[in-house]
Structure formats: C-alpha cells, structure tokens
C-alpha cells in the first residue's frame, strides 16, 4: 500500500496471462528482483517511518527507468520485482536488454535520497530470470529471480546476476553437502589416512603424511578436494582439524606401544591458514602431545604459501611458539603459490615439499627438472630438507636420486592408506 505498487499476487496473475497470450510465440520475457542492500540498517537506526519514506522514494526513482509495458511490484520489505513481458525476441537479446535496464536501475537507486534533512545512499542487488519458454510457471520464475538475486548478494552485493539452472543446481548441492558435513562432524564420519614417506637414497620408511577422508553413511569415500573448501567456508575445519591433530597423536601412541615406531619417523599434519589463525591451535597441540605422551619431534606441520599473504610477522611468531614445543614445519606444495624465496629465509621451516606438478613431469620435461634442481639448490642454501610429492614411477625416483632429494611420497611407493595398512608398512 505504502508504495502504491501492485502486490505479488497481481504480478503472478499478470505473468500467467502474458504466458497464455504469447504461448507458441518466441518472445522472451524477463523477471528482475531488486533487493536493497543493508536496508535493515536504515530501519534499525532510523525507525520504520523513515525506512518507509526512503522506500517510497526508491520506488519513485525506479519507475522512470522502465517503459510502460513493464510492471513493478513490491514483494516484501525492501524487495521490488519487475516484469518485462517483451525483453527481447530471443534469450540473448532479452538478457542484453535486461542487463541494460538493471544497470540503469542500479544507478537510479544509488542517487542520494534526502529525507527530513538527512541523506541516504543505497545500493541494490539485482537477480534476473529470463522466461523464454512457456513451461516455467510464474511461481517458479519468481523463485529463479530470487536465486539469482542471492547469487548477486553472495558475490558481494551491489551487483547483477542471472539465473540459470547450473546456479540453482550448485546452490542446491552446496546446501545439501553443507548439512551433511555438519552431521559428519557430529557422527565422526572422518578417517585419517596416511601416505608413507620414504628415503630417496635407500628406501627406508621415514614416517608419513596424515590425510583426511570423509567416509559418509553410504560408505562412499570423499576426497579432500570435495569437502575441505566447504569445511573452510563454514568454519567446521577448526573442529575437524582438532580431531586430526588428536587422532594423529593417538596413532603414534599406538605405534610406539606396538613397538613399530622408530625414533627418526615423523607424521605430517596439514594445517590450513584458517586453522593456523585459530587462537586455540597451540593449546590443542600441547594438550594432544601431553595426553598421548608424544615426543613433539614426531610431528611435522605442513602449511602452504597461502599462509604468507596474511600478516607475516604474526605467522613467524606463532610458528616459533609451536617450534619451541619441539615440532617441525614443512612448506607444502612449494612452487605453485605465492612462492617467494624471501619467505624461506624469514620463516623457520625445516622441510620443503616440492609440488606434484613439477615431479610428475620430471622425467620427460627438462623444464620441470630444472625447476626441481633450482628449488633443491635454494633449499640447501637455507638448510631445508626436501620431500618430493607425487612420485609415480621408478624413472622419476632415479632422477630425484641424481639431484639429491631427501625423501619422497607418491604412488610409486604407496598412495595414502588406512591406518591398518600403514601399520603393516611400519611392521615390515
Ligand atoms: P597435500 O597436503 O599436498 O597432500 C598430498 C596430496 O597428493 C594428497 O591428496 C595425496 O593423495 C596426493 N598424492 C600423493 N602422491 C600422489 C601420486 O603419486 N599421484 C597422485 N595423483 N596424487 C598423489 P589428497 O589426500 O586428496 O589431499 C589433498 C589436499 O587436501 C592435501 O594436499 C591437503 O592440502 C588437503 N588436506 C588433506 N588432509 C587435510 C587435513 O587433515 N587438514 C587440512 N587442513 N588439509 C588437508
Ligand atoms: Mg600436505
Ligand atoms: Mg602437498
């Protein structure tokens, strides 16, 4: 009532009627959902009366941007839905026209609004759904515009996004996966695999790297690339990471008790930047070491170069604290990130792990071999031990021997295995 605009119901009726009239034709219609960014803040700090007046002015600003075949409806609170029955002759033209209109609407919304001696500056997120078939129901089309609008918000607001099925599918999958991951944390559906690490020169077992697996209720084993990004973005990585540290210590304790762990061995534990910044990290490490009575020297924390885009000084400080316990550090996936030799000099690493990218080409690509040799030379300079990741065949191993790499892991010796299988390697 406030804005004098038609309601959602009238909009749906109009879309239906339009679809009936144009059935069989090729015309492309467009639905556009405009949502004001952070409008709640205005309501919260100025009160609803002011909010309403601002909304009224926004509605008046939008109106001149659209021609009289289009219809504007107020959906709820700070949302406006626009229907363009004749956006174009085909989806391509419809998309281009809708984009141009959305851009001018965004500009209109961004003009300062004056009310009661105050100035308000707003931005909007716009979602667009194109309607080029007559199969899609009006309600469904409204949902599509909504999905697109959320995509625009997700990308940082003040933007325009189009709906397409792949966006909707992706959103659906993410929601499903996220919910399942939360359950996985509660139900402890994670497993810690171990990939053996071996001396390049004489094949002696040097320990291994702990690698996370998610074995879900259907017994399907999911790989880290599928779920670690989600654990990261949801923050669940913190809890799972604590579990990884405790479990790694528990395994080592068992190996020691079984008399199969040797003093020169180490277990690598991956720590993502988000985990590294967790204020509880050191406590969890200390607590795990103490409760399983583990020599800290058996742990080797692997961090990637991504960590260094953060505040390097505080990274150095925290590494030093963990090293003071007696644990070691590796720089993981070296060569593919923000590799900078200066970090090798400034940060107290013990090991460098050369990324698989360079290793798996080493015997047929002279350039990869050159990179590996250069990395080795620099590592010697800084007193770092070097591990090669992803060694898949004897030829690559021979080259690593020639160039003087210390240890390796990879399919040539063994891919990551369950703790029971790893135990067999230790006992052998
Ligand atoms: P990463 O730390 O670089 O681990 C090495 C990856 O290379 C592992 O992948 C391993 O299975 C794979 N790999 C080793 N040898 C070979 C080989 O010869 N051929 C091929 N094709 N692959 C090989 P995975 O287990 O899928 O782990 C991927 C990444 O996920 C890890 O890379 C690590 O960054 C992350 N990740 C795994 N577990 C954890 C964890 O507990 N915490 C955190 N924060 N990250 C983890
Ligand atoms: Mg690693
Ligand atoms: Mg790696």
Short mmCIF file of N, CA and C and ligand atoms in Angstrom, two decimals, residues 192 195 209-213 223-225 228 232 237 244 270-272 275 302 332-333 356 389-392 409-412 415-416, ligand 1:
data_model
loop_
_atom_site.label_atom_id
_atom_site.label_comp_id
_atom_site.label_asym_id
_atom_site.label_seq_id
_atom_site.Cartn_x
_atom_site.Cartn_y
_atom_site.Cartn_z
N UNK A 192 41.37 -40.82 9.06
CA UNK A 192 42.68 -40.26 8.77
C UNK A 192 43.52 -41.33 8.07
N UNK A 195 49.87 -41.43 4.13
CA UNK A 195 50.71 -41.76 2.98
C UNK A 195 52.15 -41.91 3.45
N UNK A 209 52.39 -38.88 5.88
CA UNK A 209 51.56 -37.68 5.95
C UNK A 209 50.13 -38.09 6.23
N UNK A 210 49.52 -37.47 7.24
CA UNK A 210 48.12 -37.76 7.57
C UNK A 210 47.21 -37.00 6.61
N UNK A 211 46.28 -37.71 5.99
CA UNK A 211 45.38 -37.10 5.02
C UNK A 211 43.93 -37.48 5.32
N UNK A 212 43.10 -36.45 5.33
CA UNK A 212 41.72 -36.60 5.76
C UNK A 212 40.86 -37.26 4.69
N UNK A 213 39.98 -38.15 5.10
CA UNK A 213 38.95 -38.72 4.23
C UNK A 213 37.61 -38.61 4.93
N UNK A 223 36.99 -37.26 -1.19
CA UNK A 223 38.35 -36.75 -1.15
C UNK A 223 38.37 -35.30 -0.63
N UNK A 224 39.50 -34.88 -0.07
CA UNK A 224 39.58 -33.52 0.50
C UNK A 224 39.19 -32.41 -0.48
N UNK A 225 39.52 -32.59 -1.76
CA UNK A 225 39.20 -31.50 -2.71
C UNK A 225 37.69 -31.25 -2.76
N UNK A 228 37.03 -30.14 1.74
CA UNK A 228 37.81 -29.19 2.56
C UNK A 228 37.40 -27.73 2.31
N UNK A 232 36.20 -25.29 5.22
CA UNK A 232 36.84 -23.98 5.41
C UNK A 232 35.80 -22.89 5.49
N UNK A 237 36.24 -26.56 9.74
CA UNK A 237 37.62 -27.04 9.64
C UNK A 237 38.32 -26.97 11.00
N UNK A 244 41.90 -34.10 13.82
CA UNK A 244 43.04 -34.63 13.06
C UNK A 244 44.30 -34.66 13.94
N UNK A 270 48.51 -31.58 7.99
CA UNK A 270 48.21 -30.37 7.21
C UNK A 270 47.43 -29.36 8.05
N UNK A 271 47.84 -28.13 7.98
CA UNK A 271 47.16 -27.05 8.71
C UNK A 271 46.82 -25.95 7.70
N UNK A 272 45.53 -25.68 7.53
CA UNK A 272 45.13 -24.63 6.58
C UNK A 272 45.31 -23.26 7.24
N UNK A 275 42.96 -22.61 10.08
CA UNK A 275 43.31 -23.35 11.30
C UNK A 275 44.48 -22.70 12.00
N UNK A 302 52.40 -29.13 8.18
CA UNK A 302 52.52 -28.68 6.79
C UNK A 302 51.62 -27.48 6.55
N UNK A 332 54.39 -26.67 2.25
CA UNK A 332 53.74 -27.65 1.39
C UNK A 332 53.49 -27.08 -0.01
N UNK A 333 53.37 -27.96 -0.99
CA UNK A 333 53.01 -27.56 -2.37
C UNK A 333 53.92 -26.45 -2.88
N UNK A 356 53.65 -31.70 -6.62
CA UNK A 356 53.46 -32.78 -7.59
C UNK A 356 53.58 -32.32 -9.04
N UNK A 389 56.67 -34.67 -3.73
CA UNK A 389 55.32 -35.22 -3.67
C UNK A 389 54.94 -35.80 -5.02
N UNK A 390 54.15 -36.88 -5.00
CA UNK A 390 53.59 -37.40 -6.25
C UNK A 390 54.60 -38.11 -7.14
N UNK A 391 55.49 -38.89 -6.53
CA UNK A 391 56.44 -39.69 -7.34
C UNK A 391 55.71 -40.94 -7.79
N UNK A 392 55.55 -41.08 -9.11
CA UNK A 392 54.69 -42.16 -9.60
C UNK A 392 55.44 -43.30 -10.27
N UNK A 409 57.15 -39.11 -1.43
CA UNK A 409 55.90 -39.85 -1.23
C UNK A 409 55.23 -39.90 -2.59
N UNK A 410 54.39 -40.90 -2.82
CA UNK A 410 53.72 -40.98 -4.12
C UNK A 410 53.33 -42.39 -4.46
N UNK A 411 52.57 -42.51 -5.55
CA UNK A 411 52.01 -43.80 -5.96
C UNK A 411 53.10 -44.85 -6.17
N UNK A 412 54.31 -44.42 -6.52
CA UNK A 412 55.38 -45.39 -6.77
C UNK A 412 55.65 -46.25 -5.53
N UNK A 415 50.05 -44.99 -2.36
CA UNK A 415 49.11 -43.89 -2.18
C UNK A 415 48.72 -43.87 -0.69
N UNK A 416 47.97 -42.85 -0.26
CA UNK A 416 47.53 -42.83 1.14
C UNK A 416 46.74 -44.11 1.46
P1 LIG B 1 48.71 -32.20 0.16
O1 LIG B 1 48.97 -31.87 1.58
O2 LIG B 1 49.64 -31.63 -0.85
O3 LIG B 1 48.67 -33.78 0.09
C1 LIG B 1 49.23 -34.54 -0.97
C2 LIG B 1 48.14 -34.94 -1.93
O4 LIG B 1 48.74 -35.57 -3.05
C3 LIG B 1 47.17 -35.99 -1.34
O5 LIG B 1 45.89 -35.72 -1.88
C4 LIG B 1 47.74 -37.28 -1.93
O6 LIG B 1 46.75 -38.30 -2.03
C5 LIG B 1 48.16 -36.82 -3.28
N1 LIG B 1 49.17 -37.69 -3.85
C6 LIG B 1 50.27 -38.16 -3.24
N2 LIG B 1 51.00 -38.93 -4.09
C7 LIG B 1 50.37 -38.93 -5.27
C8 LIG B 1 50.63 -39.52 -6.54
O7 LIG B 1 51.63 -40.21 -6.77
N3 LIG B 1 49.75 -39.29 -7.54
C9 LIG B 1 48.65 -38.52 -7.34
N4 LIG B 1 47.83 -38.33 -8.36
N5 LIG B 1 48.36 -37.95 -6.15
C10 LIG B 1 49.22 -38.14 -5.13
P2 LIG B 1 44.59 -35.72 -1.00
O8 LIG B 1 44.68 -36.76 0.07
O9 LIG B 1 43.45 -35.74 -1.95
O10 LIG B 1 44.65 -34.31 -0.28
C11 LIG B 1 44.53 -33.14 -0.99
C12 LIG B 1 44.84 -31.94 -0.14
O11 LIG B 1 43.85 -31.76 0.86
C13 LIG B 1 46.16 -32.06 0.61
O12 LIG B 1 47.22 -31.74 -0.24
C14 LIG B 1 45.93 -31.04 1.71
O13 LIG B 1 46.21 -29.74 1.24
C15 LIG B 1 44.46 -31.14 1.97
N6 LIG B 1 44.24 -31.95 3.19
C16 LIG B 1 44.22 -33.30 3.33
N7 LIG B 1 44.03 -33.65 4.62
C17 LIG B 1 43.95 -32.50 5.33
C18 LIG B 1 43.76 -32.19 6.73
O14 LIG B 1 43.67 -33.04 7.62
N8 LIG B 1 43.69 -30.87 7.07
C19 LIG B 1 43.84 -29.88 6.13
N9 LIG B 1 43.77 -28.61 6.54
N10 LIG B 1 44.02 -30.13 4.82
C20 LIG B 1 44.09 -31.43 4.42
#
